[in-house]
Short mmCIF file of C-alpha atoms in Angstrom, two decimals:
data_model
loop_
_atom_site.label_atom_id
_atom_site.label_comp_id
_atom_site.label_asym_id
_atom_site.label_seq_id
_atom_site.Cartn_x
_atom_site.Cartn_y
_atom_site.Cartn_z
CA ARG A 30 0.00 0.00 0.00
CA ARG A 31 2.85 2.37 0.86
CA TYR A 32 4.58 1.60 -2.44
CA VAL A 33 1.41 2.24 -4.43
CA ALA A 34 0.86 5.55 -2.62
CA GLY A 35 4.04 7.00 -4.13
CA GLY A 36 5.58 10.35 -3.22
CA GLN A 37 4.10 12.94 -0.92
CA CYS A 38 4.44 16.72 -1.03
CA LYS A 39 6.28 17.82 2.11
CA SER A 40 6.12 21.56 1.48
CA ARG A 41 4.41 23.69 4.12
CA ALA A 42 4.45 26.76 1.88
CA LYS A 43 1.64 29.21 2.54
CA LEU A 44 -0.15 31.11 -0.19
CA GLU A 45 -1.42 34.11 1.76
CA GLY A 46 -2.64 36.77 -0.63
CA LYS A 47 -2.23 34.43 -3.58
CA VAL A 48 -4.86 33.12 -5.98
CA VAL A 49 -5.04 29.63 -7.48
CA ILE A 50 -7.29 28.33 -10.27
CA ILE A 51 -7.89 24.58 -10.48
CA THR A 52 -9.95 23.19 -13.35
CA GLY A 53 -12.10 20.15 -12.68
CA ALA A 54 -11.77 20.55 -8.91
CA ASN A 55 -15.16 19.13 -7.95
CA THR A 56 -13.99 15.50 -7.81
CA GLY A 57 -10.96 13.19 -7.78
CA ILE A 58 -7.46 14.59 -7.62
CA GLY A 59 -8.67 18.07 -8.51
CA LYS A 60 -10.84 18.19 -5.41
CA GLU A 61 -8.01 16.91 -3.21
CA THR A 62 -5.64 19.47 -4.72
CA ALA A 63 -8.19 22.20 -3.95
CA ARG A 64 -8.63 20.88 -0.41
CA ASP A 65 -4.88 21.10 0.26
CA LEU A 66 -4.35 24.49 -1.37
CA ALA A 67 -7.38 25.94 0.42
CA ARG A 68 -5.39 25.45 3.63
CA ARG A 69 -2.76 27.74 2.12
CA GLY A 70 -4.62 30.45 0.16
CA LYS A 71 -7.50 31.46 -2.11
CA VAL A 72 -8.75 28.82 -4.54
CA VAL A 73 -11.01 29.20 -7.56
CA VAL A 74 -12.79 25.95 -8.40
CA ALA A 75 -13.45 26.02 -12.15
CA CYS A 76 -15.94 23.35 -13.21
CA ARG A 77 -18.60 22.48 -15.76
CA ASP A 78 -21.08 21.10 -13.20
CA ILE A 79 -21.85 23.99 -10.85
CA ALA A 80 -23.97 21.92 -8.45
CA LYS A 81 -21.17 19.40 -7.87
CA ALA A 82 -18.61 22.19 -7.65
CA GLU A 83 -20.64 24.06 -5.01
CA ALA A 84 -21.02 20.88 -2.98
CA ALA A 85 -17.27 20.23 -3.13
CA ALA A 86 -16.43 23.86 -2.32
CA SER A 87 -18.84 23.89 0.63
CA GLU A 88 -17.21 20.75 2.01
CA ILE A 89 -13.72 22.25 1.60
CA ARG A 90 -14.75 25.55 3.22
CA ALA A 91 -16.21 23.71 6.22
CA GLU A 92 -13.13 21.52 6.61
CA THR A 93 -10.44 24.16 6.12
CA GLY A 94 -12.22 27.20 7.54
CA ASN A 95 -11.25 29.10 4.41
CA GLN A 96 -14.20 30.97 2.93
CA GLN A 97 -12.08 31.99 -0.07
CA VAL A 98 -12.96 28.86 -2.05
CA ILE A 99 -14.82 30.31 -5.03
CA VAL A 100 -16.81 28.41 -7.66
CA LYS A 101 -16.80 29.54 -11.30
CA LYS A 102 -18.42 27.85 -14.29
CA LEU A 103 -16.01 26.55 -16.91
CA ASP A 104 -16.83 24.09 -19.69
CA LEU A 105 -13.59 23.16 -21.45
CA ALA A 106 -15.59 21.57 -24.28
CA ASP A 107 -16.85 24.99 -25.33
CA THR A 108 -14.53 27.88 -26.20
CA LYS A 109 -17.35 30.36 -25.55
CA SER A 110 -17.53 29.15 -21.94
CA ILE A 111 -13.74 29.35 -21.60
CA ARG A 112 -13.71 32.94 -22.82
CA GLU A 113 -16.61 33.88 -20.53
CA PHE A 114 -14.83 32.33 -17.55
CA ALA A 115 -11.61 34.20 -18.31
CA GLU A 116 -13.43 37.50 -18.86
CA LYS A 117 -15.27 37.24 -15.52
CA PHE A 118 -12.19 36.13 -13.64
CA LEU A 119 -10.05 38.96 -15.01
CA ALA A 120 -12.77 41.48 -14.13
CA GLU A 121 -13.03 40.22 -10.54
CA GLU A 122 -9.47 39.18 -9.65
CA LYS A 123 -6.44 41.42 -10.00
CA GLU A 124 -3.92 38.63 -9.47
CA LEU A 125 -3.37 35.00 -10.42
CA HIS A 126 -0.36 33.10 -9.12
CA ILE A 127 -1.03 29.44 -9.89
CA LEU A 128 -3.01 27.87 -12.73
CA ILE A 129 -3.55 24.12 -12.44
CA ASN A 130 -4.90 22.63 -15.67
CA ASN A 131 -6.29 19.49 -14.06
CA ALA A 132 -9.65 18.68 -15.69
CA GLY A 133 -9.80 15.93 -18.26
CA VAL A 134 -11.83 13.28 -20.02
CA MET A 135 -10.80 9.69 -20.68
CA LEU A 136 -12.01 6.86 -22.90
CA CYS A 137 -14.94 8.80 -24.35
CA PRO A 138 -16.95 7.26 -27.18
CA TYR A 139 -16.33 9.29 -30.32
CA SER A 140 -17.77 12.76 -29.89
CA LYS A 141 -16.89 16.37 -30.57
CA THR A 142 -16.82 19.56 -28.53
CA ALA A 143 -19.08 22.53 -29.22
CA ASP A 144 -16.40 23.79 -31.63
CA GLY A 145 -16.00 20.54 -33.54
CA PHE A 146 -12.82 19.27 -31.87
CA GLU A 147 -12.43 15.59 -30.97
CA MET A 148 -13.43 15.43 -27.30
CA HIS A 149 -10.11 14.27 -25.76
CA LEU A 150 -8.04 16.72 -27.77
CA GLY A 151 -10.58 19.49 -27.30
CA VAL A 152 -10.95 19.23 -23.52
CA ASN A 153 -7.58 17.89 -22.38
CA HIS A 154 -5.40 20.01 -24.67
CA LEU A 155 -7.12 22.76 -26.65
CA GLY A 156 -9.40 23.88 -23.81
CA HIS A 157 -6.49 24.32 -21.43
CA PHE A 158 -4.33 25.83 -24.18
CA LEU A 159 -6.95 28.57 -24.72
CA LEU A 160 -7.51 29.08 -20.99
CA THR A 161 -3.78 29.53 -20.38
CA PHE A 162 -3.54 31.97 -23.30
CA LEU A 163 -6.37 34.09 -21.93
CA LEU A 164 -4.94 34.20 -18.40
CA LEU A 165 -1.23 34.48 -19.19
CA GLU A 166 -0.96 38.27 -18.89
CA ARG A 167 -2.52 38.18 -15.43
CA LEU A 168 -0.07 35.44 -14.44
CA LYS A 169 2.80 37.58 -15.71
CA GLN A 170 1.56 40.60 -13.76
CA SER A 171 1.40 38.45 -10.61
CA ALA A 172 4.83 36.84 -11.05
CA PRO A 173 6.35 34.72 -9.70
CA ALA A 174 3.66 32.42 -11.08
CA ARG A 175 3.29 28.76 -11.95
CA ILE A 176 1.37 26.79 -14.56
CA VAL A 177 0.82 23.11 -13.77
CA ASN A 178 -0.47 20.75 -16.47
CA VAL A 179 -1.80 17.36 -15.40
CA SER A 180 -0.68 14.88 -18.06
CA SER A 181 -0.20 11.12 -17.68
CA LEU A 182 2.15 8.20 -18.13
CA ALA A 183 -0.21 7.44 -21.03
CA HIS A 184 1.64 10.08 -23.06
CA HIS A 185 4.14 7.31 -23.87
CA GLY A 186 1.49 5.72 -26.08
CA GLY A 187 0.53 8.95 -27.82
CA ARG A 188 1.29 10.46 -31.21
CA ILE A 189 0.32 13.81 -32.63
CA ARG A 190 -1.50 12.75 -35.78
CA PHE A 191 -1.57 16.06 -37.64
CA HIS A 192 -3.21 14.39 -40.64
CA ASP A 193 -6.16 13.27 -38.46
CA LEU A 194 -6.17 15.35 -35.27
CA HIS A 195 -9.91 14.91 -34.73
CA GLY A 196 -10.04 11.17 -35.34
CA GLU A 197 -12.34 11.44 -38.33
CA LYS A 198 -10.40 8.87 -40.36
CA SER A 199 -9.76 6.41 -37.55
CA TYR A 200 -10.60 6.51 -33.87
CA ASN A 201 -9.61 4.52 -30.81
CA ARG A 202 -10.70 6.07 -27.53
CA GLY A 203 -7.76 4.68 -25.58
CA LEU A 204 -5.26 6.06 -28.07
CA ALA A 205 -7.16 9.35 -28.30
CA TYR A 206 -6.57 9.81 -24.58
CA CYS A 207 -2.87 9.00 -25.01
CA HIS A 208 -2.58 11.51 -27.86
CA SER A 209 -4.15 14.26 -25.73
CA LYS A 210 -1.80 13.53 -22.81
CA LEU A 211 1.20 13.75 -25.14
CA ALA A 212 -0.18 17.09 -26.28
CA ASN A 213 -0.12 18.23 -22.62
CA VAL A 214 3.57 17.36 -22.34
CA LEU A 215 4.48 19.07 -25.63
CA PHE A 216 2.43 22.16 -24.74
CA THR A 217 4.24 22.41 -21.40
CA ARG A 218 7.62 22.06 -23.09
CA GLU A 219 6.96 24.75 -25.69
CA LEU A 220 5.25 27.08 -23.20
CA ALA A 221 8.23 26.86 -20.85
CA ARG A 222 10.62 27.59 -23.73
CA ARG A 223 8.66 30.67 -24.75
CA LEU A 224 8.24 31.98 -21.20
CA GLN A 225 11.92 31.49 -20.48
CA GLY A 226 12.88 33.37 -23.60
CA LYS A 227 10.83 36.43 -22.64
CA SER A 228 11.61 36.52 -18.94
CA GLN A 229 14.52 38.44 -17.47
CA ARG A 230 14.45 36.13 -14.46
CA ARG A 231 13.89 32.47 -15.10
CA ALA A 232 11.92 32.08 -11.85
CA GLU A 233 9.19 34.55 -12.87
CA PHE A 234 7.05 32.03 -14.73
CA THR A 235 7.31 28.28 -14.69
CA ALA A 236 5.33 25.61 -16.51
CA ASN A 237 5.59 21.95 -15.59
CA ALA A 238 3.65 18.78 -16.36
CA LEU A 239 3.02 15.69 -14.26
CA HIS A 240 1.71 12.15 -14.05
CA PRO A 241 -0.56 11.78 -10.99
CA GLY A 242 -0.38 7.98 -10.97
CA SER A 243 -3.12 5.42 -11.49
CA VAL A 244 -5.86 6.87 -9.32
CA TYR A 245 -9.16 5.38 -8.18
CA SER A 246 -11.47 8.12 -9.48
CA GLU A 247 -14.38 8.87 -11.82
CA LEU A 248 -12.07 9.46 -14.78
CA VAL A 249 -12.76 5.99 -16.22
CA ARG A 250 -16.55 6.39 -16.03
CA HIS A 251 -16.96 6.22 -19.82
CA SER A 252 -15.64 2.64 -19.92
CA PHE A 253 -17.61 -0.19 -18.25
CA VAL A 254 -14.58 -2.51 -18.46
CA MET A 255 -12.19 0.03 -16.91
CA THR A 256 -14.73 0.91 -14.20
CA TRP A 257 -15.00 -2.78 -13.30
CA LEU A 258 -11.22 -3.25 -13.34
CA TRP A 259 -10.73 -0.15 -11.20
CA LYS A 260 -13.07 -1.61 -8.56
CA VAL A 261 -11.45 -5.06 -8.63
CA PHE A 262 -7.91 -3.70 -8.39
CA SER A 263 -8.65 -0.65 -6.23
CA PHE A 264 -6.12 -1.77 -3.63
CA PHE A 265 -3.37 -1.28 -6.21
CA LEU A 266 -4.52 2.19 -7.18
CA LYS A 267 -3.77 5.52 -5.54
CA THR A 268 -6.47 7.30 -3.61
CA PRO A 269 -7.40 10.74 -4.96
CA TRP A 270 -5.44 12.29 -2.07
CA GLU A 271 -2.34 10.29 -3.02
CA GLY A 272 -2.87 11.13 -6.69
CA ALA A 273 -3.04 14.85 -5.90
CA GLN A 274 0.38 14.97 -4.23
CA THR A 275 2.43 15.67 -7.37
CA SER A 276 0.01 18.40 -8.49
CA ILE A 277 0.38 20.04 -5.08
CA TYR A 278 4.16 19.57 -5.21
CA CYS A 279 4.42 21.27 -8.61
CA ALA A 280 2.22 24.11 -7.37
CA VAL A 281 3.97 24.97 -4.10
CA ALA A 282 7.34 23.23 -3.58
CA GLU A 283 10.01 25.86 -2.94
CA GLU A 284 12.70 23.83 -4.72
CA LEU A 285 10.76 24.23 -7.99
CA ASP A 286 10.86 28.04 -7.94
CA SER A 287 13.17 28.11 -10.98
CA VAL A 288 12.36 24.72 -12.51
CA THR A 289 10.39 24.83 -15.75
CA GLY A 290 9.54 22.65 -18.72
CA GLN A 291 9.87 19.45 -16.70
CA TYR A 292 7.70 16.39 -16.14
CA PHE A 293 7.13 14.90 -12.68
CA SER A 294 5.73 11.75 -11.12
CA ASP A 295 5.59 10.88 -7.41
CA CYS A 296 6.97 14.34 -6.57
CA GLN A 297 10.19 13.84 -8.52
CA PRO A 298 11.41 14.23 -12.12
CA ALA A 299 10.24 11.42 -14.40
CA TYR A 300 11.15 10.04 -17.82
CA VAL A 301 9.52 11.68 -20.84
CA SER A 302 8.94 9.69 -24.00
CA PRO A 303 11.03 10.59 -27.09
CA ARG A 304 7.88 11.99 -28.74
CA GLY A 305 7.37 14.16 -25.67
CA ARG A 306 10.84 15.65 -26.18
CA ASP A 307 10.38 16.46 -29.87
CA ASP A 308 10.74 20.23 -30.11
CA GLU A 309 9.68 20.40 -33.75
CA THR A 310 6.44 18.58 -33.02
CA ALA A 311 5.89 20.86 -30.01
CA LYS A 312 6.29 23.96 -32.16
CA LYS A 313 4.01 22.61 -34.87
CA LEU A 314 1.35 21.61 -32.33
CA TRP A 315 1.50 25.13 -30.89
CA SER A 316 0.96 26.64 -34.32
CA VAL A 317 -1.87 24.26 -35.24
CA SER A 318 -3.55 24.81 -31.86
CA CYS A 319 -3.51 28.58 -32.39
CA GLU A 320 -4.98 28.12 -35.85
CA LEU A 321 -7.77 25.84 -34.60
CA LEU A 322 -8.65 28.28 -31.80
CA GLY A 323 -8.38 31.38 -33.96
CA ILE A 324 -5.78 33.07 -31.76
CA GLN A 325 -2.34 34.60 -32.24
CA TRP A 326 0.08 33.60 -29.51
CA ASP A 327 3.63 34.61 -30.43
#
């Protein structure tokens, strides 16, 4: 059980006066990340399901005594919702210090977002890509700031299929998830490179990705087989609290103040697949993502 649990964030860093956004924080590792960070500072819970988000936030407020756990509606499968969220947040909050791109979908039957993107790519990558773009200036103004992207070990099985990004020619929901998690790693790598290039001090902005581990959560709800397997082998899976440790580590650990563009697992650096280290693919994905979203991000 101790081996399965993996690493644990030891940092006691406080976030007084700081603001954190966590996407998908109404359940699973997102909720546990919010619960921990609410003991340190202000947390914005950004979720599609407002009722579930309010229930989670109410529970966290009661447990931590922190009334600064705010719920905002955010549907990453709809760019209109993402823009509305960003517009409201920027109007209400003058600072943003940590953005945790945590929300995700897994093993979805073939479907598309409101904008016509394949669901895994649209939610896991493009939605967070747009959200980060819209909030980046506020992060810069609040520096030092951190961007944390929740990826997965599954990125090892991914490829960026530029000829069929939306799975219209061929689709496998397991591979679609892997592709989107590889996109998270490549986005982090290219974002870190660009932020480093424009920053006088390397520590001002950091962007890192992570693998939370195999976690017993609702993420596999779209697959009956995986749901059954998760129940049978639950003893060998991390709890959501254990799965949240690396997200928390990347968000607050003092030793990561000047670390950027890296990939972590169990609160330590982890191996990235060769495709995840391909700078040319990362640059091309950045360009294609901007084109799909209709934005200019130089």
